[in-house]
Amino acid sequence: MRNEEYDPLQPHSHEPNLDVPPGDGRFVLEMADGRCYTITLDDLRALPAVTLRECFIVSTGHGASGPFVFEGTALLDLVTRYAPDGWSQVEVVSEDGFGNRVLWSELVEPGQEGPILLAYARDERPLTRAQGLVRMIVPNERDDALRQVKWISRIRIRA
Ligand SMILES: Nc1nc2c(c(=O)[nH]1)N[C@H]1C(S)=C(S)[C@@H](COP(=O)(O)O)O[C@H]1N2
Ligand SMILES: [Mo]
């Protein structure tokens, strides 16, 4: 599966990867012009904290878990802090080559379920490495959990 043609933004089947990759939660934020910043968990925690209640991780085939209370940084807050404008989408990619694309419109007009988060806590405890450490939570996703990206390693901002 991890060959040259493999595109992490078009992930595969939705079998969750049980091999927890190494890391401490830091990830690279790549600007549209290629400049990169390293974002640590402390950097995320320095931005306003957002809480999402009644969240389920729903996966056809292997059931749903939850409800959870996730806490983290709104993805929009992080992106606009570094790139106030001039972008149309962001790509969120994990250490294990899993990823998802998020459109500007989804970030600026979140649904009634709430904003897309970079979550670092669940039920008032820090996310463990196995739970993703820093994990994207897309609260309106109700199918295969393909957007609930664990172990984020790179976020690319696209013009
Ligand atoms: N980095 C990464 N994130 C991932 C996956 C994965 O393989 N790698 N699998 C996805 C799928 S298909 C599912 S069902 C959920 C499982 O989430 P859980 O471990 O909280 O149950 O994680 C999602 N996020
Ligand atoms: Mo899944």
JSON list of C-alpha atoms and ligand atoms in Angstrom, two decimals:
[
{"chain": "A", "resi": 1, "resn": "MET", "atom": "CA", "xyz": [0.00, 0.00, 0.00]},
{"chain": "A", "resi": 2, "resn": "ARG", "atom": "CA", "xyz": [2.81, 2.51, 0.83]},
{"chain": "A", "resi": 3, "resn": "ASN", "atom": "CA", "xyz": [4.11, 2.73, -2.74]},
{"chain": "A", "resi": 4, "resn": "GLU", "atom": "CA", "xyz": [5.00, 5.81, -4.78]},
{"chain": "A", "resi": 5, "resn": "GLU", "atom": "CA", "xyz": [1.48, 6.15, -6.02]},
{"chain": "A", "resi": 6, "resn": "TYR", "atom": "CA", "xyz": [0.02, 6.08, -2.58]},
{"chain": "A", "resi": 7, "resn": "ASP", "atom": "CA", "xyz": [-1.90, 9.28, -1.86]},
{"chain": "A", "resi": 8, "resn": "PRO", "atom": "CA", "xyz": [-2.56, 9.85, 1.83]},
{"chain": "A", "resi": 9, "resn": "LEU", "atom": "CA", "xyz": [-5.42, 12.15, 0.99]},
{"chain": "A", "resi": 10, "resn": "GLN", "atom": "CA", "xyz": [-7.28, 9.35, -0.77]},
{"chain": "A", "resi": 11, "resn": "PRO", "atom": "CA", "xyz": [-7.01, 6.80, 1.94]},
{"chain": "A", "resi": 12, "resn": "HIS", "atom": "CA", "xyz": [-7.72, 3.29, 1.22]},
{"chain": "A", "resi": 13, "resn": "SER", "atom": "CA", "xyz": [-9.96, 1.10, 3.25]},
{"chain": "A", "resi": 14, "resn": "HIS", "atom": "CA", "xyz": [-11.09, 2.31, 6.60]},
{"chain": "A", "resi": 15, "resn": "GLU", "atom": "CA", "xyz": [-9.42, -0.34, 8.71]},
{"chain": "A", "resi": 16, "resn": "PRO", "atom": "CA", "xyz": [-7.82, 1.60, 11.54]},
{"chain": "A", "resi": 17, "resn": "ASN", "atom": "CA", "xyz": [-4.07, 1.21, 11.86]},
{"chain": "A", "resi": 18, "resn": "LEU", "atom": "CA", "xyz": [-3.27, -0.48, 15.17]},
{"chain": "A", "resi": 19, "resn": "ASP", "atom": "CA", "xyz": [0.51, 0.17, 14.93]},
{"chain": "A", "resi": 20, "resn": "VAL", "atom": "CA", "xyz": [0.95, 3.33, 16.95]},
{"chain": "A", "resi": 21, "resn": "PRO", "atom": "CA", "xyz": [3.66, 5.47, 15.32]},
{"chain": "A", "resi": 22, "resn": "PRO", "atom": "CA", "xyz": [6.25, 7.30, 17.48]},
{"chain": "A", "resi": 23, "resn": "GLY", "atom": "CA", "xyz": [6.18, 11.03, 18.19]},
{"chain": "A", "resi": 24, "resn": "ASP", "atom": "CA", "xyz": [5.36, 13.62, 20.83]},
{"chain": "A", "resi": 25, "resn": "GLY", "atom": "CA", "xyz": [2.48, 15.41, 19.14]},
{"chain": "A", "resi": 26, "resn": "ARG", "atom": "CA", "xyz": [4.51, 18.05, 17.34]},
{"chain": "A", "resi": 27, "resn": "PHE", "atom": "CA", "xyz": [3.78, 18.49, 13.67]},
{"chain": "A", "resi": 28, "resn": "VAL", "atom": "CA", "xyz": [4.86, 20.64, 10.74]},
{"chain": "A", "resi": 29, "resn": "LEU", "atom": "CA", "xyz": [2.64, 23.43, 9.50]},
{"chain": "A", "resi": 30, "resn": "GLU", "atom": "CA", "xyz": [3.48, 24.11, 5.86]},
{"chain": "A", "resi": 31, "resn": "MET", "atom": "CA", "xyz": [2.45, 27.43, 4.34]},
{"chain": "A", "resi": 32, "resn": "ALA", "atom": "CA", "xyz": [1.22, 27.79, 0.76]},
{"chain": "A", "resi": 33, "resn": "ASP", "atom": "CA", "xyz": [4.64, 29.26, -0.17]},
{"chain": "A", "resi": 34, "resn": "GLY", "atom": "CA", "xyz": [6.51, 26.31, 1.33]},
{"chain": "A", "resi": 35, "resn": "ARG", "atom": "CA", "xyz": [7.68, 27.95, 4.57]},
{"chain": "A", "resi": 36, "resn": "CYS", "atom": "CA", "xyz": [7.35, 25.55, 7.50]},
{"chain": "A", "resi": 37, "resn": "TYR", "atom": "CA", "xyz": [6.78, 25.95, 11.21]},
{"chain": "A", "resi": 38, "resn": "THR", "atom": "CA", "xyz": [6.95, 23.30, 13.90]},
{"chain": "A", "resi": 39, "resn": "ILE", "atom": "CA", "xyz": [3.86, 23.33, 16.11]},
{"chain": "A", "resi": 40, "resn": "THR", "atom": "CA", "xyz": [4.12, 21.68, 19.52]},
{"chain": "A", "resi": 41, "resn": "LEU", "atom": "CA", "xyz": [1.37, 20.61, 21.88]},
{"chain": "A", "resi": 42, "resn": "ASP", "atom": "CA", "xyz": [2.21, 23.67, 24.00]},
{"chain": "A", "resi": 43, "resn": "ASP", "atom": "CA", "xyz": [1.69, 25.91, 20.95]},
{"chain": "A", "resi": 44, "resn": "LEU", "atom": "CA", "xyz": [-1.75, 24.37, 20.44]},
{"chain": "A", "resi": 45, "resn": "ARG", "atom": "CA", "xyz": [-2.62, 24.75, 24.11]},
{"chain": "A", "resi": 46, "resn": "ALA", "atom": "CA", "xyz": [-1.67, 28.43, 23.94]},
{"chain": "A", "resi": 47, "resn": "LEU", "atom": "CA", "xyz": [-4.53, 29.03, 21.49]},
{"chain": "A", "resi": 48, "resn": "PRO", "atom": "CA", "xyz": [-8.15, 29.24, 22.74]},
{"chain": "A", "resi": 49, "resn": "ALA", "atom": "CA", "xyz": [-9.48, 25.86, 23.87]},
{"chain": "A", "resi": 50, "resn": "VAL", "atom": "CA", "xyz": [-12.70, 24.62, 22.30]},
{"chain": "A", "resi": 51, "resn": "THR", "atom": "CA", "xyz": [-14.82, 21.81, 23.77]},
{"chain": "A", "resi": 52, "resn": "LEU", "atom": "CA", "xyz": [-17.05, 19.53, 21.70]},
{"chain": "A", "resi": 53, "resn": "ARG", "atom": "CA", "xyz": [-19.57, 17.44, 23.59]},
{"chain": "A", "resi": 54, "resn": "GLU", "atom": "CA", "xyz": [-21.50, 14.35, 22.47]},
{"chain": "A", "resi": 55, "resn": "CYS", "atom": "CA", "xyz": [-18.92, 13.30, 19.89]},
{"chain": "A", "resi": 56, "resn": "PHE", "atom": "CA", "xyz": [-18.98, 9.82, 18.40]},
{"chain": "A", "resi": 57, "resn": "ILE", "atom": "CA", "xyz": [-16.29, 8.16, 16.30]},
{"chain": "A", "resi": 58, "resn": "VAL", "atom": "CA", "xyz": [-18.53, 6.36, 13.86]},
{"chain": "A", "resi": 59, "resn": "SER", "atom": "CA", "xyz": [-17.25, 3.61, 11.65]},
{"chain": "A", "resi": 60, "resn": "THR", "atom": "CA", "xyz": [-19.31, 1.43, 9.40]},
{"chain": "A", "resi": 61, "resn": "GLY", "atom": "CA", "xyz": [-18.20, -2.14, 9.82]},
{"chain": "A", "resi": 62, "resn": "HIS", "atom": "CA", "xyz": [-16.57, -1.70, 13.18]},
{"chain": "A", "resi": 63, "resn": "GLY", "atom": "CA", "xyz": [-19.15, 0.22, 15.11]},
{"chain": "A", "resi": 64, "resn": "ALA", "atom": "CA", "xyz": [-19.16, 3.53, 16.92]},
{"chain": "A", "resi": 65, "resn": "SER", "atom": "CA", "xyz": [-17.50, 4.67, 20.11]},
{"chain": "A", "resi": 66, "resn": "GLY", "atom": "CA", "xyz": [-18.51, 7.54, 22.35]},
{"chain": "A", "resi": 67, "resn": "PRO", "atom": "CA", "xyz": [-20.02, 9.80, 23.35]},
{"chain": "A", "resi": 68, "resn": "PHE", "atom": "CA", "xyz": [-16.80, 11.65, 24.08]},
{"chain": "A", "resi": 69, "resn": "VAL", "atom": "CA", "xyz": [-16.02, 15.18, 25.11]},
{"chain": "A", "resi": 70, "resn": "PHE", "atom": "CA", "xyz": [-13.10, 16.35, 22.96]},
{"chain": "A", "resi": 71, "resn": "GLU", "atom": "CA", "xyz": [-11.07, 19.42, 23.76]},
{"chain": "A", "resi": 72, "resn": "GLY", "atom": "CA", "xyz": [-8.60, 21.10, 21.46]},
{"chain": "A", "resi": 73, "resn": "THR", "atom": "CA", "xyz": [-7.82, 23.98, 19.15]},
{"chain": "A", "resi": 74, "resn": "ALA", "atom": "CA", "xyz": [-10.15, 24.92, 16.33]},
{"chain": "A", "resi": 75, "resn": "LEU", "atom": "CA", "xyz": [-8.29, 24.13, 13.10]},
{"chain": "A", "resi": 76, "resn": "LEU", "atom": "CA", "xyz": [-9.43, 27.51, 11.78]},
{"chain": "A", "resi": 77, "resn": "ASP", "atom": "CA", "xyz": [-7.77, 29.31, 14.73]},
{"chain": "A", "resi": 78, "resn": "LEU", "atom": "CA", "xyz": [-4.44, 27.63, 14.09]},
{"chain": "A", "resi": 79, "resn": "VAL", "atom": "CA", "xyz": [-4.50, 28.23, 10.34]},
{"chain": "A", "resi": 80, "resn": "THR", "atom": "CA", "xyz": [-5.57, 31.87, 10.52]},
{"chain": "A", "resi": 81, "resn": "ARG", "atom": "CA", "xyz": [-2.91, 32.61, 13.15]},
{"chain": "A", "resi": 82, "resn": "TYR", "atom": "CA", "xyz": [-0.22, 31.73, 10.56]},
{"chain": "A", "resi": 83, "resn": "ALA", "atom": "CA", "xyz": [-2.11, 32.40, 7.32]},
{"chain": "A", "resi": 84, "resn": "PRO", "atom": "CA", "xyz": [-4.81, 35.06, 7.83]},
{"chain": "A", "resi": 85, "resn": "ASP", "atom": "CA", "xyz": [-6.03, 34.79, 4.24]},
{"chain": "A", "resi": 86, "resn": "GLY", "atom": "CA", "xyz": [-5.13, 33.60, 0.76]},
{"chain": "A", "resi": 87, "resn": "TRP", "atom": "CA", "xyz": [-5.87, 29.91, 1.21]},
{"chain": "A", "resi": 88, "resn": "SER", "atom": "CA", "xyz": [-8.67, 27.62, 0.08]},
{"chain": "A", "resi": 89, "resn": "GLN", "atom": "CA", "xyz": [-8.03, 24.31, 1.82]},
{"chain": "A", "resi": 90, "resn": "VAL", "atom": "CA", "xyz": [-5.76, 22.48, 4.23]},
{"chain": "A", "resi": 91, "resn": "GLU", "atom": "CA", "xyz": [-4.40, 18.95, 4.05]},
{"chain": "A", "resi": 92, "resn": "VAL", "atom": "CA", "xyz": [-4.03, 17.11, 7.33]},
{"chain": "A", "resi": 93, "resn": "VAL", "atom": "CA", "xyz": [-1.66, 14.15, 7.11]},
{"chain": "A", "resi": 94, "resn": "SER", "atom": "CA", "xyz": [-0.55, 11.68, 9.77]},
{"chain": "A", "resi": 95, "resn": "GLU", "atom": "CA", "xyz": [2.69, 9.95, 10.64]},
{"chain": "A", "resi": 96, "resn": "ASP", "atom": "CA", "xyz": [1.29, 6.67, 9.28]},
{"chain": "A", "resi": 97, "resn": "GLY", "atom": "CA", "xyz": [0.37, 8.13, 5.89]},
{"chain": "A", "resi": 98, "resn": "PHE", "atom": "CA", "xyz": [-3.30, 8.73, 6.46]},
{"chain": "A", "resi": 99, "resn": "GLY", "atom": "CA", "xyz": [-4.89, 12.03, 5.68]},
{"chain": "A", "resi": 100, "resn": "ASN", "atom": "CA", "xyz": [-7.80, 14.23, 4.84]},
{"chain": "A", "resi": 101, "resn": "ARG", "atom": "CA", "xyz": [-8.54, 17.45, 3.01]},
{"chain": "A", "resi": 102, "resn": "VAL", "atom": "CA", "xyz": [-10.53, 20.21, 4.70]},
{"chain": "A", "resi": 103, "resn": "LEU", "atom": "CA", "xyz": [-12.06, 23.04, 2.70]},
{"chain": "A", "resi": 104, "resn": "TRP", "atom": "CA", "xyz": [-12.07, 26.70, 3.69]},
{"chain": "A", "resi": 105, "resn": "SER", "atom": "CA", "xyz": [-15.89, 26.67, 3.57]},
{"chain": "A", "resi": 106, "resn": "GLU", "atom": "CA", "xyz": [-16.06, 23.84, 6.12]},
{"chain": "A", "resi": 107, "resn": "LEU", "atom": "CA", "xyz": [-13.87, 25.82, 8.50]},
{"chain": "A", "resi": 108, "resn": "VAL", "atom": "CA", "xyz": [-15.56, 29.19, 8.25]},
{"chain": "A", "resi": 109, "resn": "GLU", "atom": "CA", "xyz": [-19.10, 27.79, 8.25]},
{"chain": "A", "resi": 110, "resn": "PRO", "atom": "CA", "xyz": [-19.09, 24.89, 10.68]},
{"chain": "A", "resi": 111, "resn": "GLY", "atom": "CA", "xyz": [-22.33, 22.97, 11.03]},
{"chain": "A", "resi": 112, "resn": "GLN", "atom": "CA", "xyz": [-24.42, 22.83, 14.15]},
{"chain": "A", "resi": 113, "resn": "GLU", "atom": "CA", "xyz": [-22.22, 19.95, 15.42]},
{"chain": "A", "resi": 114, "resn": "GLY", "atom": "CA", "xyz": [-19.42, 22.47, 15.93]},
{"chain": "A", "resi": 115, "resn": "PRO", "atom": "CA", "xyz": [-16.02, 23.33, 14.48]},
{"chain": "A", "resi": 116, "resn": "ILE", "atom": "CA", "xyz": [-13.34, 20.97, 13.25]},
{"chain": "A", "resi": 117, "resn": "LEU", "atom": "CA", "xyz": [-10.79, 20.49, 16.03]},
{"chain": "A", "resi": 118, "resn": "LEU", "atom": "CA", "xyz": [-7.21, 19.52, 16.55]},
{"chain": "A", "resi": 119, "resn": "ALA", "atom": "CA", "xyz": [-8.08, 17.64, 19.72]},
{"chain": "A", "resi": 120, "resn": "TYR", "atom": "CA", "xyz": [-5.52, 16.97, 22.44]},
{"chain": "A", "resi": 121, "resn": "ALA", "atom": "CA", "xyz": [-7.84, 15.80, 25.24]},
{"chain": "A", "resi": 122, "resn": "ARG", "atom": "CA", "xyz": [-10.74, 13.43, 25.57]},
{"chain": "A", "resi": 123, "resn": "ASP", "atom": "CA", "xyz": [-13.02, 13.29, 28.59]},
{"chain": "A", "resi": 124, "resn": "GLU", "atom": "CA", "xyz": [-10.73, 15.73, 30.41]},
{"chain": "A", "resi": 125, "resn": "ARG", "atom": "CA", "xyz": [-7.59, 13.64, 29.97]},
{"chain": "A", "resi": 126, "resn": "PRO", "atom": "CA", "xyz": [-4.78, 14.22, 27.49]},
{"chain": "A", "resi": 127, "resn": "LEU", "atom": "CA", "xyz": [-5.12, 11.98, 24.45]},
{"chain": "A", "resi": 128, "resn": "THR", "atom": "CA", "xyz": [-2.75, 9.03, 24.77]},
{"chain": "A", "resi": 129, "resn": "ARG", "atom": "CA", "xyz": [-0.39, 8.15, 21.95]},
{"chain": "A", "resi": 130, "resn": "ALA", "atom": "CA", "xyz": [-2.72, 5.24, 21.07]},
{"chain": "A", "resi": 131, "resn": "GLN", "atom": "CA", "xyz": [-5.68, 7.63, 20.91]},
{"chain": "A", "resi": 132, "resn": "GLY", "atom": "CA", "xyz": [-3.84, 9.86, 18.48]},
{"chain": "A", "resi": 133, "resn": "LEU", "atom": "CA", "xyz": [-2.08, 12.39, 20.75]},
{"chain": "A", "resi": 134, "resn": "VAL", "atom": "CA", "xyz": [-3.17, 15.20, 18.43]},
{"chain": "A", "resi": 135, "resn": "ARG", "atom": "CA", "xyz": [-6.15, 14.12, 16.43]},
{"chain": "A", "resi": 136, "resn": "MET", "atom": "CA", "xyz": [-8.46, 15.86, 14.01]},
{"chain": "A", "resi": 137, "resn": "ILE", "atom": "CA", "xyz": [-12.10, 15.66, 15.04]},
{"chain": "A", "resi": 138, "resn": "VAL", "atom": "CA", "xyz": [-14.64, 16.38, 12.30]},
{"chain": "A", "resi": 139, "resn": "PRO", "atom": "CA", "xyz": [-17.84, 16.39, 14.34]},
{"chain": "A", "resi": 140, "resn": "ASN", "atom": "CA", "xyz": [-20.29, 16.04, 11.47]},
{"chain": "A", "resi": 141, "resn": "GLU", "atom": "CA", "xyz": [-18.68, 12.93, 9.96]},
{"chain": "A", "resi": 142, "resn": "ARG", "atom": "CA", "xyz": [-21.03, 9.99, 10.25]},
{"chain": "A", "resi": 143, "resn": "ASP", "atom": "CA", "xyz": [-19.65, 7.29, 7.96]},
{"chain": "A", "resi": 144, "resn": "ASP", "atom": "CA", "xyz": [-16.21, 5.64, 8.02]},
{"chain": "A", "resi": 145, "resn": "ALA", "atom": "CA", "xyz": [-14.26, 7.84, 10.45]},
{"chain": "A", "resi": 146, "resn": "LEU", "atom": "CA", "xyz": [-11.79, 8.52, 7.62]},
{"chain": "A", "resi": 147, "resn": "ARG", "atom": "CA", "xyz": [-11.63, 12.19, 8.63]},
{"chain": "A", "resi": 148, "resn": "GLN", "atom": "CA", "xyz": [-10.80, 11.53, 12.29]},
{"chain": "A", "resi": 149, "resn": "VAL", "atom": "CA", "xyz": [-7.05, 11.61, 11.59]},
{"chain": "A", "resi": 150, "resn": "LYS", "atom": "CA", "xyz": [-4.84, 10.45, 14.47]},
{"chain": "A", "resi": 151, "resn": "TRP", "atom": "CA", "xyz": [-1.08, 11.16, 14.85]},
{"chain": "A", "resi": 152, "resn": "ILE", "atom": "CA", "xyz": [-1.07, 14.35, 12.80]},
{"chain": "A", "resi": 153, "resn": "SER", "atom": "CA", "xyz": [2.42, 14.99, 11.44]},
{"chain": "A", "resi": 154, "resn": "ARG", "atom": "CA", "xyz": [1.89, 17.67, 8.79]},
{"chain": "A", "resi": 155, "resn": "ILE", "atom": "CA", "xyz": [-0.72, 20.26, 7.96]},
{"chain": "A", "resi": 156, "resn": "ARG", "atom": "CA", "xyz": [-0.35, 21.87, 4.54]},
{"chain": "A", "resi": 157, "resn": "ILE", "atom": "CA", "xyz": [-2.11, 25.13, 3.76]},
{"chain": "A", "resi": 158, "resn": "ARG", "atom": "CA", "xyz": [-3.05, 25.35, 0.09]},
{"chain": "A", "resi": 159, "resn": "ALA", "atom": "CA", "xyz": [-3.63, 28.57, -1.83]},
{"chain": "B", "resi": 1, "resn": "LIG", "atom": "N1", "xyz": [-3.59, 8.29, 11.46]},
{"chain": "B", "resi": 1, "resn": "LIG", "atom": "C1", "xyz": [-4.67, 7.50, 11.34]},
{"chain": "B", "resi": 1, "resn": "LIG", "atom": "N2", "xyz": [-5.87, 8.00, 11.69]},
{"chain": "B", "resi": 1, "resn": "LIG", "atom": "C2", "xyz": [-6.97, 7.24, 11.56]},
{"chain": "B", "resi": 1, "resn": "LIG", "atom": "C3", "xyz": [-6.89, 5.93, 11.01]},
{"chain": "B", "resi": 1, "resn": "LIG", "atom": "C4", "xyz": [-5.59, 5.43, 10.66]},
{"chain": "B", "resi": 1, "resn": "LIG", "atom": "O1", "xyz": [-5.41, 4.29, 10.20]},
{"chain": "B", "resi": 1, "resn": "LIG", "atom": "N3", "xyz": [-4.51, 6.26, 10.83]},
{"chain": "B", "resi": 1, "resn": "LIG", "atom": "N4", "xyz": [-8.02, 5.19, 10.83]},
{"chain": "B", "resi": 1, "resn": "LIG", "atom": "C5", "xyz": [-9.29, 5.90, 10.80]},
{"chain": "B", "resi": 1, "resn": "LIG", "atom": "C6", "xyz": [-10.41, 4.98, 10.90]},
{"chain": "B", "resi": 1, "resn": "LIG", "atom": "S1", "xyz": [-10.81, 4.14, 9.48]},
{"chain": "B", "resi": 1, "resn": "LIG", "atom": "C7", "xyz": [-11.11, 4.81, 12.06]},
{"chain": "B", "resi": 1, "resn": "LIG", "atom": "S2", "xyz": [-12.44, 3.78, 12.12]},
{"chain": "B", "resi": 1, "resn": "LIG", "atom": "C8", "xyz": [-10.77, 5.57, 13.26]},
{"chain": "B", "resi": 1, "resn": "LIG", "atom": "C9", "xyz": [-10.66, 4.68, 14.49]},
{"chain": "B", "resi": 1, "resn": "LIG", "atom": "O2", "xyz": [-10.58, 5.51, 15.60]},
{"chain": "B", "resi": 1, "resn": "LIG", "atom": "P1", "xyz": [-10.44, 4.95, 17.06]},
{"chain": "B", "resi": 1, "resn": "LIG", "atom": "O3", "xyz": [-9.07, 4.37, 17.14]},
{"chain": "B", "resi": 1, "resn": "LIG", "atom": "O4", "xyz": [-10.63, 6.13, 17.95]},
{"chain": "B", "resi": 1, "resn": "LIG", "atom": "O5", "xyz": [-11.51, 3.93, 17.24]},
{"chain": "B", "resi": 1, "resn": "LIG", "atom": "O6", "xyz": [-9.54, 6.30, 13.13]},
{"chain": "B", "resi": 1, "resn": "LIG", "atom": "C10", "xyz": [-9.39, 6.95, 11.90]},
{"chain": "B", "resi": 1, "resn": "LIG", "atom": "N5", "xyz": [-8.17, 7.73, 11.95]},
{"chain": "B", "resi": 2, "resn": "MO", "atom": "MO", "xyz": [-12.97, 3.24, 9.88]}
]
